[in-house]
mmCIF file of C-alpha atoms in Angstrom:
data_model
loop_
_atom_site.group_PDB
_atom_site.id
_atom_site.type_symbol
_atom_site.label_atom_id
_atom_site.label_comp_id
_atom_site.label_asym_id
_atom_site.label_seq_id
_atom_site.Cartn_x
_atom_site.Cartn_y
_atom_site.Cartn_z
ATOM 1 C CA UNK A 1183 -3.416 5.042 5.784
ATOM 2 C CA UNK A 1184 0.287 5.048 6.541
ATOM 3 C CA UNK A 1185 2.740 4.880 3.629
ATOM 4 C CA UNK A 1186 5.446 2.332 4.458
ATOM 5 C CA UNK A 1187 7.228 2.280 1.088
ATOM 6 C CA UNK A 1188 6.838 4.149 -2.166
ATOM 7 C CA UNK A 1189 8.925 4.040 -5.307
ATOM 8 C CA UNK A 1190 8.207 3.974 -9.019
ATOM 9 C CA UNK A 1191 7.342 0.247 -8.925
ATOM 10 C CA UNK A 1192 5.720 -0.457 -5.565
ATOM 11 C CA UNK A 1193 3.620 1.316 -2.993
ATOM 12 C CA UNK A 1194 3.040 -0.325 0.390
ATOM 13 C CA UNK A 1195 0.537 1.250 2.761
ATOM 14 C CA UNK A 1196 -0.972 0.121 6.049
ATOM 15 C CA UNK A 1197 -4.458 0.738 7.338
ATOM 16 C CA UNK A 1198 -4.179 0.070 11.087
ATOM 17 C CA UNK A 1199 -7.930 0.475 11.596
ATOM 18 C CA UNK A 1200 -8.690 -2.357 9.161
ATOM 19 C CA UNK A 1201 -5.517 -4.382 9.953
ATOM 20 C CA UNK A 1202 -4.702 -4.508 6.250
ATOM 21 C CA UNK A 1203 -1.481 -3.871 4.359
ATOM 22 C CA UNK A 1204 -1.859 -2.989 0.698
ATOM 23 C CA UNK A 1205 0.869 -3.453 -1.899
ATOM 24 C CA UNK A 1206 0.221 -1.893 -5.280
ATOM 25 C CA UNK A 1207 2.406 -2.614 -8.266
ATOM 26 C CA UNK A 1208 2.705 0.177 -10.838
ATOM 27 C CA UNK A 1209 2.499 -0.206 -14.609
ATOM 28 C CA UNK A 1210 6.200 0.594 -15.004
ATOM 29 C CA UNK A 1211 8.227 -2.424 -16.214
ATOM 30 C CA UNK A 1212 11.316 -3.391 -14.256
ATOM 31 C CA UNK A 1213 14.504 -2.737 -16.270
ATOM 32 C CA UNK A 1214 16.050 -6.065 -15.232
ATOM 33 C CA UNK A 1215 15.490 -9.110 -13.020
ATOM 34 C CA UNK A 1216 18.105 -7.685 -10.635
ATOM 35 C CA UNK A 1217 16.061 -4.495 -10.257
ATOM 36 C CA UNK A 1218 12.962 -6.585 -9.608
ATOM 37 C CA UNK A 1219 14.765 -8.402 -6.783
ATOM 38 C CA UNK A 1220 16.192 -5.164 -5.350
ATOM 39 C CA UNK A 1221 12.837 -3.370 -5.178
ATOM 40 C CA UNK A 1222 11.008 -6.404 -3.830
ATOM 41 C CA UNK A 1223 13.691 -6.907 -1.187
ATOM 42 C CA UNK A 1224 12.848 -3.408 0.082
ATOM 43 C CA UNK A 1225 9.198 -4.402 0.353
ATOM 44 C CA UNK A 1226 10.082 -7.680 2.075
ATOM 45 C CA UNK A 1227 12.023 -5.743 4.711
ATOM 46 C CA UNK A 1228 8.895 -3.683 5.359
ATOM 47 C CA UNK A 1229 6.764 -6.841 5.672
ATOM 48 C CA UNK A 1230 9.260 -8.351 8.121
ATOM 49 C CA UNK A 1231 8.858 -5.319 10.393
ATOM 50 C CA UNK A 1232 5.128 -6.054 10.738
ATOM 51 C CA UNK A 1233 3.216 -8.524 12.884
ATOM 52 C CA UNK A 1234 1.913 -10.262 9.762
ATOM 53 C CA UNK A 1235 -0.041 -12.950 11.585
ATOM 54 C CA UNK A 1236 -2.514 -10.233 12.620
ATOM 55 C CA UNK A 1237 -2.808 -8.595 9.208
ATOM 56 C CA UNK A 1238 -4.465 -9.109 5.880
ATOM 57 C CA UNK A 1239 -2.511 -8.302 2.727
ATOM 58 C CA UNK A 1240 -4.110 -6.904 -0.404
ATOM 59 C CA UNK A 1241 -1.770 -7.228 -3.403
ATOM 60 C CA UNK A 1242 -2.969 -5.185 -6.380
ATOM 61 C CA UNK A 1243 -1.429 -6.451 -9.622
ATOM 62 C CA UNK A 1244 -3.962 -4.964 -12.024
ATOM 63 C CA UNK A 1245 -1.509 -2.540 -13.629
ATOM 64 C CA UNK A 1246 1.421 -4.952 -13.975
ATOM 65 C CA UNK A 1247 2.706 -5.270 -17.543
ATOM 66 C CA UNK A 1248 2.827 -8.775 -18.979
ATOM 67 C CA UNK A 1249 6.308 -10.311 -18.922
ATOM 68 C CA UNK A 1250 7.036 -13.947 -19.677
ATOM 69 C CA UNK A 1251 10.819 -13.614 -19.865
ATOM 70 C CA UNK A 1252 12.327 -16.706 -18.160
ATOM 71 C CA UNK A 1253 14.838 -14.534 -16.256
ATOM 72 C CA UNK A 1254 11.986 -12.518 -14.743
ATOM 73 C CA UNK A 1255 10.068 -15.705 -13.953
ATOM 74 C CA UNK A 1256 13.108 -16.927 -12.005
ATOM 75 C CA UNK A 1257 13.371 -13.591 -10.159
ATOM 76 C CA UNK A 1258 9.702 -13.665 -9.185
ATOM 77 C CA UNK A 1259 10.049 -17.210 -7.899
ATOM 78 C CA UNK A 1260 12.501 -15.962 -5.259
ATOM 79 C CA UNK A 1261 10.158 -13.355 -3.819
ATOM 80 C CA UNK A 1262 6.647 -14.576 -4.658
ATOM 81 C CA UNK A 1263 5.967 -16.621 -1.542
ATOM 82 C CA UNK A 1264 7.440 -13.969 0.733
ATOM 83 C CA UNK A 1265 4.839 -11.433 -0.414
ATOM 84 C CA UNK A 1266 2.061 -13.441 1.241
ATOM 85 C CA UNK A 1267 4.076 -15.441 3.772
ATOM 86 C CA UNK A 1268 3.024 -15.132 7.426
ATOM 87 C CA UNK A 1269 0.080 -12.784 6.755
ATOM 88 C CA UNK A 1270 -3.143 -14.016 8.355
ATOM 89 C CA UNK A 1271 -4.739 -13.934 4.914
ATOM 90 C CA UNK A 1272 -3.999 -12.404 1.545
ATOM 91 C CA UNK A 1273 -5.963 -11.345 -1.502
ATOM 92 C CA UNK A 1274 -4.437 -10.745 -4.904
ATOM 93 C CA UNK A 1275 -6.323 -8.544 -7.348
ATOM 94 C CA UNK A 1276 -5.653 -9.106 -11.048
ATOM 95 C CA UNK A 1277 -7.075 -7.532 -14.192
ATOM 96 C CA UNK A 1278 -7.551 -10.459 -16.546
ATOM 97 C CA UNK A 1279 -8.718 -14.061 -16.524
ATOM 98 C CA UNK A 1280 -5.293 -15.072 -17.831
ATOM 99 C CA UNK A 1281 -3.688 -13.264 -14.894
ATOM 100 C CA UNK A 1282 -6.003 -15.072 -12.467
ATOM 101 C CA UNK A 1283 -5.148 -18.438 -14.019
ATOM 102 C CA UNK A 1284 -1.425 -17.754 -13.767
ATOM 103 C CA UNK A 1285 -1.576 -16.515 -10.157
ATOM 104 C CA UNK A 1286 -3.788 -19.440 -9.102
ATOM 105 C CA UNK A 1287 -1.370 -21.899 -10.735
ATOM 106 C CA UNK A 1288 1.568 -20.370 -8.864
ATOM 107 C CA UNK A 1289 -0.352 -20.380 -5.576
ATOM 108 C CA UNK A 1290 -1.182 -24.080 -5.997
ATOM 109 C CA UNK A 1291 2.464 -24.899 -6.769
ATOM 110 C CA UNK A 1292 3.574 -23.058 -3.629
ATOM 111 C CA UNK A 1293 0.693 -24.381 -1.487
ATOM 112 C CA UNK A 1294 -0.448 -20.909 -0.414
ATOM 113 C CA UNK A 1295 -3.942 -21.857 0.706
ATOM 114 C CA UNK A 1296 -4.546 -18.663 2.702
ATOM 115 C CA UNK A 1297 -4.432 -16.553 -0.474
ATOM 116 C CA UNK A 1298 -7.397 -15.829 -2.757
ATOM 117 C CA UNK A 1299 -7.439 -14.226 -6.211
ATOM 118 C CA UNK A 1300 -10.007 -11.641 -7.269
ATOM 119 C CA UNK A 1301 -10.824 -9.330 -10.174
ATOM 120 C CA UNK A 1302 -12.511 -6.663 -8.055
ATOM 121 C CA UNK A 1303 -10.927 -4.817 -5.169
ATOM 122 C CA UNK A 1304 -14.137 -4.425 -3.163
ATOM 123 C CA UNK A 1305 -14.708 -8.198 -3.219
ATOM 124 C CA UNK A 1306 -11.097 -8.760 -2.156
ATOM 125 C CA UNK A 1307 -11.487 -6.281 0.713
ATOM 126 C CA UNK A 1308 -14.680 -8.008 1.858
ATOM 127 C CA UNK A 1309 -12.831 -11.336 1.865
ATOM 128 C CA UNK A 1310 -9.958 -9.879 3.921
ATOM 129 C CA UNK A 1311 -12.165 -8.135 6.468
ATOM 130 C CA UNK A 1312 -14.297 -11.263 6.977
ATOM 131 C CA UNK A 1313 -11.233 -13.495 7.339
ATOM 132 C CA UNK A 1314 -9.654 -11.082 9.809
ATOM 133 C CA UNK A 1315 -12.883 -10.716 11.803
ATOM 134 C CA UNK A 1316 -13.020 -14.483 12.191
ATOM 135 C CA UNK A 1317 -9.399 -14.503 13.327
ATOM 136 C CA UNK A 1318 -9.854 -11.603 15.763
ATOM 137 C CA UNK A 1319 -12.892 -13.311 17.282
ATOM 138 C CA UNK A 1320 -10.546 -16.148 18.187
ATOM 139 C CA UNK A 1321 -8.507 -13.773 20.350
ATOM 140 C CA UNK A 1322 -5.591 -12.713 18.172
ATOM 141 C CA UNK A 1323 -3.729 -9.565 19.090
ATOM 142 C CA UNK A 1324 -4.075 -6.571 16.781
ATOM 143 C CA UNK A 1325 -0.531 -5.214 16.983
ATOM 144 C CA UNK A 1326 0.705 -3.813 13.650
ATOM 145 C CA UNK A 1327 4.479 -3.418 14.068
ATOM 146 C CA UNK A 1328 6.907 -5.759 15.762
ATOM 147 C CA UNK A 1329 8.290 -4.384 19.003
ATOM 148 C CA UNK A 1330 11.711 -5.817 18.200
ATOM 149 C CA UNK A 1331 13.153 -7.787 15.352
ATOM 150 C CA UNK A 1332 16.393 -9.365 14.313
ATOM 151 C CA UNK A 1333 16.393 -6.923 11.391
ATOM 152 C CA UNK A 1334 16.582 -3.170 11.649
ATOM 153 C CA UNK A 1335 13.208 -1.483 11.887
ATOM 154 C CA UNK A 1336 11.748 -0.315 8.627
ATOM 155 C CA UNK A 1337 11.897 3.433 8.216
ATOM 156 C CA UNK A 1338 8.677 5.269 8.932
ATOM 157 C CA UNK A 1339 9.323 7.887 6.285
ATOM 158 C CA UNK A 1340 8.082 7.602 2.729
ATOM 159 C CA UNK A 1341 10.876 6.469 0.440
ATOM 160 C CA UNK A 1342 10.877 7.622 -3.142
ATOM 161 C CA UNK A 1343 13.223 6.925 -5.998
#
């Protein structure tokens, strides 16, 4: 596993052998919607440096604290789709049935049909590996990082805050 980003809120790692990127959200609440956007923008820059069409994305939200503040809802709306956008497939792991209902509702609203929601990580990983195997059998390349991008390359070092 290669750590692409790590701070007190998010950890993003890549497993080149499995062609999977994993984003794990910590239990620490964001101090403000602006902080949420700032930290997620860092993650989005990492995602943009990857060849996402060849990768699965596991998003682990099991430790996320509940927050129904309208300002945070608005902040999440800005970044939500980008977390799964352009990945070959994505799996979101949640802790509760309420969390699954909320995530599924948001996915339907945003028409993200290549994303599935799970309660168990091993089931989510099975889904991702099977989806990717099907894709790779159709001749997709397995490159992980973009060779060049309009954005600066994401740093290879672990970032901590």
